[in-house]
Amino acid sequence: MKAVIRPSKAQGGVKIPPSKSMAHRAIICAALASGKSIISNIDYSVDITTTIECMRKLGAEIICDGSTVIVYGIKDFNRLADNNIECNESGSTLRFLIPVFSLTGQKITFTGKNRLLKRPQKIYEDIFRNAGLHFVQDEEKIEIQGALPGGEYTLSGGVSSQFISGLLFTLPLLAENSKIHILPPFESRSYIDLTIQMLAKFGIEILWENELTLYIKGGQKYIPHDETVEGDFSQFAFFGVLSAVNSPVDIYGMNPDSLQGDKQIIEILSQFGCDITCKNGCYRIQADKLTAGEIDLKNCPDLGPVLCTLAMFSRGTTRIYNAARLRLKESDRIQAMETECAKLGCLVTSSENEMIIHGGYTAPKEILHGWKDHRIVMACAVALSVLGGEIDGCEAITKSYPSFFEDLKKAGIEVELYD
């Protein structure tokens, strides 16, 4: 799918879809709680439907009724409906569920698409092999067998918080008490806090012994709970930057008290010169002049692509650091944004762990490419709302935000989609 975007003035208002991060966590917790839970405000992106299908295979009954999901959770781990677990491109689904599915004791094969199985999984490989369990990975699958035991685990804090969250979903169900020791540098702690927050709502207690140690009491049980998923600050960021580089729109459906790490977009926009107001979960952002600055991505790596767009329209030179994980996403997001920003007249240089963006832009003379990556497509679309142009590979948005272009139109931007 391609999108032709014409320079147009942003206006009106947009309701941001529910948090993908929180929806994954709520659905998994509900599926592990024996009984009925109702999860409201669900957006059926490919990632979320993937997690739903996986939990069905674990034995949960899940009924989708509009934006509400009714979940009848599993009573035990003897109800596995299928040993082949398709994770598509969802890193959250894969990494959250490898430890959970291990508790079936059966041989499980996880598959995925595009770059998913090329993304680092060595932390789990080491954990399984150290426990004497089966773990094999190649370019087509990951195969496991054997239930992870309780006890002491030591994990790097600098690769992905998803490995820690995967253990946190699983270890409370074991008879033994457990601890997770996190080796610094510890990045994306905010995502661990989101997991702990959701687990608490479903009756699971996780304690911080200190800044780098988690204590997990064994023998716990998930309790059914009804949950409404809050708005997604990862997706909010695209319309926040649209408001900053184009003109203001009302952005609503948000929780100002959210623990989401990507809420850092509010602080970053303010740092770059935006005036920000919020009333009853509705944000309004406007800027007369944007000034470049330094951005630490340690706790908000998903903001990387759209922050390149913000930097492009800012006076001066922006440095984005702690960015190495951008190379391990659906695309190498550093390379992708370097390439696409160059087409827009903006010089971007990089090292393994940082990006330098020199503010400046021109209308593109060639088609932009989406790199099979939803966040690259959306970041480019925000830039083209000012400059005009065309993007191909736009079907990638279905991974996280299927209604993105519809919402962009609601925000006053002229968009034409075609195959």
Short mmCIF file of C-alpha atoms in Angstrom, two decimals:
data_model
loop_
_atom_site.label_atom_id
_atom_site.label_comp_id
_atom_site.label_asym_id
_atom_site.label_seq_id
_atom_site.Cartn_x
_atom_site.Cartn_y
_atom_site.Cartn_z
CA MET A 1 0.00 0.00 0.00
CA LYS A 2 1.18 3.51 -0.85
CA ALA A 3 0.18 6.86 0.62
CA VAL A 4 0.26 10.20 -1.16
CA ILE A 5 0.29 12.99 1.41
CA ARG A 6 -0.26 16.60 0.43
CA PRO A 7 0.98 19.57 2.47
CA SER A 8 -1.99 20.50 4.63
CA LYS A 9 -2.75 22.27 7.88
CA ALA A 10 -3.32 20.03 10.90
CA GLN A 11 -6.52 20.82 12.79
CA GLY A 12 -9.35 19.21 14.72
CA GLY A 13 -8.91 16.39 17.19
CA VAL A 14 -7.79 12.77 17.42
CA LYS A 15 -8.50 10.09 20.00
CA ILE A 16 -5.34 8.02 20.52
CA PRO A 17 -5.78 4.24 20.43
CA PRO A 18 -5.26 2.13 23.55
CA SER A 19 -1.78 1.24 24.70
CA LYS A 20 -0.43 -1.80 22.94
CA SER A 21 1.98 -2.41 25.82
CA MET A 22 -0.83 -2.41 28.38
CA ALA A 23 -3.18 -4.47 26.20
CA HIS A 24 -0.60 -7.26 25.79
CA ARG A 25 -0.12 -7.38 29.54
CA ALA A 26 -3.84 -7.27 30.39
CA ILE A 27 -4.74 -10.06 27.95
CA ILE A 28 -1.92 -12.32 29.20
CA CYS A 29 -2.83 -11.75 32.85
CA ALA A 30 -6.53 -12.37 32.17
CA ALA A 31 -5.72 -15.59 30.31
CA LEU A 32 -3.69 -16.80 33.31
CA ALA A 33 -6.53 -16.04 35.76
CA SER A 34 -9.00 -18.89 36.19
CA GLY A 35 -12.36 -17.18 35.72
CA LYS A 36 -13.86 -14.33 33.72
CA SER A 37 -12.13 -11.01 33.03
CA ILE A 38 -13.31 -8.19 30.77
CA ILE A 39 -10.68 -6.07 29.01
CA SER A 40 -12.13 -2.88 27.52
CA ASN A 41 -10.77 -0.39 24.99
CA ILE A 42 -8.89 -2.85 22.78
CA ASP A 43 -7.56 -1.95 19.32
CA TYR A 44 -7.07 -5.00 17.11
CA SER A 45 -3.62 -4.36 15.70
CA VAL A 46 -1.77 -7.39 14.36
CA ASP A 47 0.39 -7.53 17.49
CA ILE A 48 -2.64 -7.66 19.79
CA THR A 49 -4.56 -10.21 17.73
CA THR A 50 -1.37 -12.30 17.74
CA THR A 51 -1.27 -12.32 21.55
CA ILE A 52 -4.99 -13.18 21.67
CA GLU A 53 -4.47 -16.17 19.35
CA CYS A 54 -1.49 -17.38 21.37
CA MET A 55 -3.43 -17.29 24.63
CA ARG A 56 -6.25 -19.20 22.98
CA LYS A 57 -3.73 -21.89 22.11
CA LEU A 58 -2.71 -22.01 25.76
CA GLY A 59 -6.32 -22.90 26.54
CA ALA A 60 -7.99 -19.56 27.34
CA GLU A 61 -11.41 -18.84 25.88
CA ILE A 62 -11.35 -15.33 24.43
CA ILE A 63 -14.37 -13.60 22.90
CA CYS A 64 -13.87 -10.36 20.96
CA ASP A 65 -16.94 -8.11 21.10
CA GLY A 66 -16.24 -4.77 19.48
CA SER A 67 -13.51 -3.04 21.47
CA THR A 68 -14.09 -5.37 24.43
CA VAL A 69 -12.39 -8.71 25.00
CA ILE A 70 -14.00 -11.24 27.34
CA VAL A 71 -11.45 -13.71 28.68
CA TYR A 72 -12.12 -16.99 30.47
CA GLY A 73 -8.70 -17.88 31.82
CA ILE A 74 -7.00 -21.25 32.05
CA LYS A 75 -7.38 -23.48 35.12
CA ASP A 76 -4.00 -25.15 34.57
CA PHE A 77 -1.33 -25.72 31.93
CA ASN A 78 -2.78 -29.02 30.69
CA ARG A 79 -5.15 -27.44 28.18
CA LEU A 80 -2.70 -26.63 25.39
CA ALA A 81 -4.62 -26.58 22.09
CA ASP A 82 -1.65 -26.29 19.72
CA ASN A 83 2.13 -26.68 20.06
CA ASN A 84 2.86 -24.33 17.15
CA ILE A 85 2.74 -20.71 18.30
CA GLU A 86 2.82 -18.06 15.56
CA CYS A 87 4.09 -14.69 16.85
CA ASN A 88 4.12 -12.84 13.51
CA GLU A 89 6.34 -9.75 14.10
CA SER A 90 5.48 -9.19 17.75
CA GLY A 91 8.58 -9.17 19.92
CA SER A 92 6.42 -8.60 23.00
CA THR A 93 4.31 -11.68 22.27
CA LEU A 94 7.33 -13.91 21.71
CA ARG A 95 9.40 -12.78 24.67
CA PHE A 96 6.51 -12.54 27.11
CA LEU A 97 5.24 -16.01 26.28
CA ILE A 98 8.34 -18.21 25.98
CA PRO A 99 8.57 -18.64 29.78
CA VAL A 100 4.77 -18.91 30.14
CA PHE A 101 4.46 -21.71 27.56
CA SER A 102 7.41 -23.52 29.11
CA LEU A 103 5.10 -24.35 32.03
CA THR A 104 3.16 -26.76 29.81
CA GLY A 105 6.26 -28.99 29.84
CA GLN A 106 5.58 -29.79 26.20
CA LYS A 107 7.71 -29.19 23.14
CA ILE A 108 6.63 -25.79 21.81
CA THR A 109 7.61 -24.26 18.48
CA PHE A 110 7.48 -20.47 18.14
CA THR A 111 7.50 -18.99 14.64
CA GLY A 112 7.56 -15.42 13.35
CA LYS A 113 7.84 -13.20 10.31
CA ASN A 114 10.35 -10.80 8.78
CA ARG A 115 13.05 -9.88 11.34
CA LEU A 116 11.42 -11.32 14.47
CA LEU A 117 13.57 -14.43 14.79
CA LYS A 118 16.69 -12.41 13.99
CA ARG A 119 16.15 -10.24 17.05
CA PRO A 120 18.27 -11.23 20.08
CA GLN A 121 16.94 -14.12 22.18
CA LYS A 122 20.21 -15.31 23.72
CA ILE A 123 19.09 -14.36 27.22
CA TYR A 124 16.40 -17.04 27.08
CA GLU A 125 18.74 -19.48 25.38
CA ASP A 126 21.18 -19.14 28.26
CA ILE A 127 18.42 -19.41 30.89
CA PHE A 128 16.97 -22.58 29.38
CA ARG A 129 20.31 -24.27 28.84
CA ASN A 130 21.56 -23.38 32.33
CA ALA A 131 18.42 -25.06 33.69
CA GLY A 132 19.10 -28.18 31.57
CA LEU A 133 16.10 -27.47 29.32
CA HIS A 134 15.71 -27.66 25.55
CA PHE A 135 16.10 -24.42 23.55
CA VAL A 136 16.95 -24.33 19.84
CA GLN A 137 16.75 -21.31 17.57
CA ASP A 138 17.28 -20.91 13.84
CA GLU A 139 16.00 -18.45 11.25
CA GLU A 140 12.62 -20.20 11.04
CA LYS A 141 11.71 -21.08 14.63
CA ILE A 142 12.47 -21.25 18.33
CA GLU A 143 11.82 -24.61 19.93
CA ILE A 144 11.59 -25.12 23.71
CA GLN A 145 10.73 -27.96 26.05
CA GLY A 146 10.69 -28.13 29.83
CA ALA A 147 9.29 -25.92 32.58
CA LEU A 148 11.49 -23.14 33.91
CA PRO A 149 12.22 -23.60 37.63
CA GLY A 150 11.97 -21.04 40.39
CA GLY A 151 15.13 -19.65 41.90
CA GLU A 152 17.73 -17.01 41.12
CA TYR A 153 18.03 -15.43 37.67
CA THR A 154 20.58 -12.90 36.48
CA LEU A 155 19.78 -10.93 33.31
CA SER A 156 21.34 -8.07 31.40
CA GLY A 157 19.35 -4.87 31.78
CA GLY A 158 20.65 -3.44 28.52
CA VAL A 159 19.10 -5.71 25.87
CA SER A 160 15.31 -5.69 26.34
CA SER A 161 13.01 -5.42 29.32
CA GLN A 162 10.71 -7.96 27.62
CA PHE A 163 12.83 -10.84 28.93
CA ILE A 164 12.36 -9.64 32.50
CA SER A 165 8.62 -9.19 31.97
CA GLY A 166 8.37 -12.71 30.54
CA LEU A 167 9.84 -14.11 33.75
CA LEU A 168 7.59 -11.90 35.89
CA PHE A 169 4.47 -13.38 34.26
CA THR A 170 5.74 -16.89 34.97
CA LEU A 171 7.74 -17.11 38.19
CA PRO A 172 4.88 -16.26 40.60
CA LEU A 173 3.11 -19.46 39.50
CA LEU A 174 5.96 -21.71 40.60
CA ALA A 175 6.16 -23.29 44.04
CA GLU A 176 9.53 -21.75 44.87
CA ASN A 177 10.32 -18.12 45.60
CA SER A 178 12.48 -16.42 42.97
CA LYS A 179 14.71 -13.41 42.46
CA ILE A 180 15.73 -11.58 39.30
CA HIS A 181 19.09 -9.79 39.47
CA ILE A 182 19.46 -7.15 36.74
CA LEU A 183 22.93 -6.28 35.47
CA PRO A 184 23.48 -2.58 34.65
CA PRO A 185 23.04 -0.62 32.54
CA PHE A 186 19.33 -1.06 33.28
CA GLU A 187 17.28 0.41 30.42
CA SER A 188 13.51 0.58 29.91
CA ARG A 189 12.69 0.14 33.59
CA SER A 190 9.40 1.91 32.85
CA TYR A 191 8.23 -1.19 30.94
CA ILE A 192 9.00 -3.39 33.97
CA ASP A 193 6.95 -1.02 36.12
CA LEU A 194 4.05 -1.38 33.65
CA THR A 195 4.26 -5.16 33.99
CA ILE A 196 4.34 -4.99 37.80
CA GLN A 197 1.40 -2.56 37.78
CA MET A 198 -0.73 -4.87 35.62
CA LEU A 199 0.26 -7.97 37.58
CA ALA A 200 -0.85 -6.25 40.79
CA LYS A 201 -4.30 -5.63 39.31
CA PHE A 202 -4.61 -9.37 38.74
CA GLY A 203 -3.49 -10.25 42.27
CA ILE A 204 0.22 -10.92 41.68
CA GLU A 205 2.73 -9.20 43.95
CA ILE A 206 6.25 -8.35 42.79
CA LEU A 207 8.65 -6.50 45.08
CA TRP A 208 11.76 -4.44 44.38
CA GLU A 209 14.42 -5.42 46.93
CA ASN A 210 16.66 -2.70 45.53
CA GLU A 211 17.14 -0.87 42.23
CA LEU A 212 18.47 -4.00 40.51
CA THR A 213 16.75 -6.89 42.29
CA LEU A 214 13.18 -8.16 42.02
CA TYR A 215 11.68 -10.57 44.56
CA ILE A 216 8.90 -12.91 43.37
CA LYS A 217 7.03 -14.97 45.94
CA GLY A 218 6.09 -18.43 44.67
CA GLY A 219 2.71 -20.12 44.87
CA GLN A 220 0.69 -17.09 43.75
CA LYS A 221 -2.48 -17.21 41.64
CA TYR A 222 -3.87 -14.77 39.11
CA ILE A 223 -7.27 -13.38 40.09
CA PRO A 224 -9.80 -12.31 37.39
CA HIS A 225 -10.07 -8.55 36.96
CA ASP A 226 -11.85 -6.12 34.64
CA GLU A 227 -9.48 -3.60 33.05
CA THR A 228 -9.85 -0.62 30.72
CA VAL A 229 -6.71 -0.04 28.65
CA GLU A 230 -5.39 3.53 28.70
CA GLY A 231 -4.30 5.55 25.66
CA ASP A 232 -0.92 4.80 24.08
CA PHE A 233 1.81 7.43 24.47
CA SER A 234 3.85 5.67 21.74
CA GLN A 235 1.09 6.54 19.26
CA PHE A 236 0.36 9.88 20.91
CA ALA A 237 3.93 10.87 19.97
CA PHE A 238 3.12 10.97 16.24
CA PHE A 239 0.31 13.47 16.75
CA GLY A 240 2.30 15.36 19.37
CA VAL A 241 5.08 15.88 16.83
CA LEU A 242 2.50 16.64 14.11
CA SER A 243 1.16 19.44 16.35
CA ALA A 244 4.71 20.74 16.90
CA VAL A 245 5.91 20.77 13.27
CA ASN A 246 2.59 21.50 11.54
CA SER A 247 -0.17 23.08 13.65
CA PRO A 248 -1.99 22.11 16.84
CA VAL A 249 -4.60 19.37 17.12
CA ASP A 250 -6.46 18.22 20.21
CA ILE A 251 -5.10 14.84 21.31
CA TYR A 252 -7.38 13.06 23.73
CA GLY A 253 -7.96 9.72 25.44
CA MET A 254 -4.78 9.90 27.54
CA ASN A 255 -3.93 9.25 31.19
CA PRO A 256 -1.69 12.09 32.44
CA ASP A 257 -0.63 9.89 35.38
CA SER A 258 0.46 6.97 33.17
CA LEU A 259 3.61 5.01 33.96
CA GLN A 260 4.32 4.47 30.25
CA GLY A 261 7.94 5.26 29.43
CA ASP A 262 6.89 6.89 26.16
CA LYS A 263 5.11 9.57 28.16
CA GLN A 264 8.60 11.13 28.02
CA ILE A 265 7.44 12.61 24.70
CA ILE A 266 5.72 15.35 26.75
CA GLU A 267 8.99 16.34 28.40
CA ILE A 268 10.89 16.18 25.10
CA LEU A 269 8.38 18.38 23.25
CA SER A 270 8.55 20.91 26.06
CA GLN A 271 12.36 20.82 25.94
CA PHE A 272 12.24 21.57 22.20
CA GLY A 273 10.11 24.68 22.77
CA CYS A 274 6.50 23.50 22.71
CA ASP A 275 3.77 24.97 24.88
CA ILE A 276 1.73 22.07 26.28
CA THR A 277 -1.62 22.11 28.05
CA CYS A 278 -3.68 19.15 29.31
CA LYS A 279 -7.27 19.10 30.52
CA ASN A 280 -9.21 15.93 31.31
CA GLY A 281 -6.78 13.75 29.38
CA CYS A 282 -6.81 16.01 26.31
CA TYR A 283 -3.47 17.51 25.29
CA ARG A 284 -2.86 20.52 23.09
CA ILE A 285 0.65 21.18 21.84
CA GLN A 286 1.89 24.17 19.87
CA ALA A 287 5.23 25.68 18.99
CA ASP A 288 6.31 28.93 17.37
CA LYS A 289 9.94 27.87 17.07
CA LEU A 290 11.50 24.47 17.69
CA THR A 291 15.03 24.33 19.06
CA ALA A 292 17.22 21.21 18.88
CA GLY A 293 18.44 19.42 21.98
CA GLU A 294 19.74 16.16 23.42
CA ILE A 295 17.47 13.14 23.92
CA ASP A 296 18.14 10.03 26.01
CA LEU A 297 16.25 7.01 24.59
CA LYS A 298 17.13 4.70 27.49
CA ASN A 299 13.51 4.40 28.65
CA CYS A 300 11.65 5.24 25.43
CA PRO A 301 13.30 3.54 22.41
CA ASP A 302 10.06 3.40 20.40
CA LEU A 303 10.08 7.20 20.16
CA GLY A 304 13.29 7.16 18.09
CA PRO A 305 11.85 7.47 14.55
CA VAL A 306 9.35 10.25 15.22
CA LEU A 307 11.95 12.17 17.23
CA CYS A 308 14.06 12.24 14.07
CA THR A 309 11.11 14.00 12.42
CA LEU A 310 10.93 16.47 15.30
CA ALA A 311 14.67 17.13 15.05
CA MET A 312 14.45 17.67 11.28
CA PHE A 313 12.12 20.62 11.83
CA SER A 314 14.14 22.07 14.73
CA ARG A 315 16.84 24.74 14.54
CA GLY A 316 20.27 23.37 15.38
CA THR A 317 21.70 19.91 15.90
CA THR A 318 19.94 17.18 17.88
CA ARG A 319 21.80 14.32 19.53
CA ILE A 320 19.82 11.15 20.30
CA TYR A 321 21.78 8.73 22.49
CA ASN A 322 21.28 5.32 24.13
CA ALA A 323 19.79 4.39 20.77
CA ALA A 324 21.52 1.08 19.98
CA ARG A 325 18.33 -0.96 20.39
CA LEU A 326 16.81 0.89 17.43
CA ARG A 327 18.96 -1.33 15.22
CA LEU A 328 17.21 -4.45 16.58
CA LYS A 329 13.58 -3.56 15.89
CA GLU A 330 11.33 -4.38 12.92
CA SER A 331 13.99 -2.64 10.86
CA ASP A 332 17.35 -1.11 11.66
CA ARG A 333 15.58 2.12 12.59
CA ILE A 334 18.76 4.16 12.68
CA GLN A 335 19.68 3.18 9.13
CA ALA A 336 16.08 3.59 8.00
CA MET A 337 15.72 7.13 9.34
CA GLU A 338 19.17 8.14 8.07
CA THR A 339 18.10 7.04 4.60
CA GLU A 340 14.62 8.57 4.58
CA CYS A 341 15.69 11.83 6.24
CA ALA A 342 18.33 12.25 3.50
CA LYS A 343 15.52 12.13 0.92
CA LEU A 344 13.93 15.00 2.85
CA GLY A 345 17.08 17.13 2.78
CA CYS A 346 18.08 16.41 6.38
CA LEU A 347 21.57 15.16 7.23
CA VAL A 348 21.66 12.38 9.81
CA THR A 349 24.86 10.69 10.94
CA SER A 350 25.15 7.87 13.42
CA SER A 351 27.31 5.54 15.46
CA GLU A 352 26.21 2.26 16.98
CA ASN A 353 24.55 4.01 19.91
CA GLU A 354 23.59 7.53 18.82
CA MET A 355 22.18 9.68 16.04
CA ILE A 356 23.09 13.25 15.13
CA ILE A 357 20.33 15.10 13.24
CA HIS A 358 21.12 18.43 11.64
CA GLY A 359 17.89 20.41 11.39
CA GLY A 360 16.76 21.26 7.87
CA TYR A 361 14.42 19.90 5.21
CA THR A 362 13.24 20.08 1.60
CA ALA A 363 10.36 18.55 -0.35
CA PRO A 364 11.34 15.01 -1.40
CA LYS A 365 12.22 14.25 -5.02
CA GLU A 366 11.68 10.51 -4.63
CA ILE A 367 9.32 8.09 -2.90
CA LEU A 368 9.97 7.34 0.76
CA HIS A 369 10.08 3.70 1.88
CA GLY A 370 8.51 2.19 4.99
CA TRP A 371 11.14 -0.50 5.62
CA LYS A 372 8.37 -2.94 6.66
CA ASP A 373 8.28 -0.97 9.91
CA HIS A 374 5.15 0.70 11.28
CA ARG A 375 7.02 3.42 13.17
CA ILE A 376 9.13 4.41 10.12
CA VAL A 377 5.96 4.77 8.02
CA MET A 378 4.25 6.95 10.63
CA ALA A 379 7.32 9.12 11.29
CA CYS A 380 7.68 9.78 7.55
CA ALA A 381 3.96 10.55 7.22
CA VAL A 382 4.22 13.28 9.87
CA ALA A 383 7.10 14.89 7.93
CA LEU A 384 5.18 14.71 4.66
CA SER A 385 2.18 16.49 6.23
CA VAL A 386 4.37 19.60 5.89
CA LEU A 387 6.48 18.75 2.83
CA GLY A 388 4.19 16.55 0.73
CA GLY A 389 5.24 13.33 -0.95
CA GLU A 390 4.67 9.61 -1.19
CA ILE A 391 5.48 6.59 1.01
CA ASP A 392 5.32 2.95 -0.01
CA GLY A 393 5.05 -0.07 2.29
CA CYS A 394 2.33 1.65 4.33
CA GLU A 395 0.62 -1.66 5.16
CA ALA A 396 3.17 -1.94 7.98
CA ILE A 397 0.95 0.27 10.17
CA THR A 398 -1.40 -2.68 10.77
CA LYS A 399 1.19 -4.03 13.22
CA SER A 400 0.33 -1.44 15.86
CA TYR A 401 -2.00 1.31 14.55
CA PRO A 402 -4.32 0.15 11.74
CA SER A 403 -6.36 3.38 11.80
CA PHE A 404 -3.35 5.71 11.65
CA PHE A 405 -4.09 7.19 8.22
CA GLU A 406 -7.79 7.56 9.07
CA ASP A 407 -6.78 9.49 12.18
CA LEU A 408 -4.29 11.56 10.16
CA LYS A 409 -7.19 12.56 7.90
CA LYS A 410 -9.28 13.44 10.97
CA ALA A 411 -6.43 15.72 11.96
CA GLY A 412 -6.84 17.65 8.71
CA ILE A 413 -4.08 16.04 6.63
CA GLU A 414 -4.85 15.20 3.00
CA VAL A 415 -3.99 11.53 2.43
CA GLU A 416 -4.74 9.26 -0.52
CA LEU A 417 -4.09 5.54 -0.17
CA TYR A 418 -3.77 3.11 -3.05
CA ASP A 419 -2.33 -0.35 -3.77
#
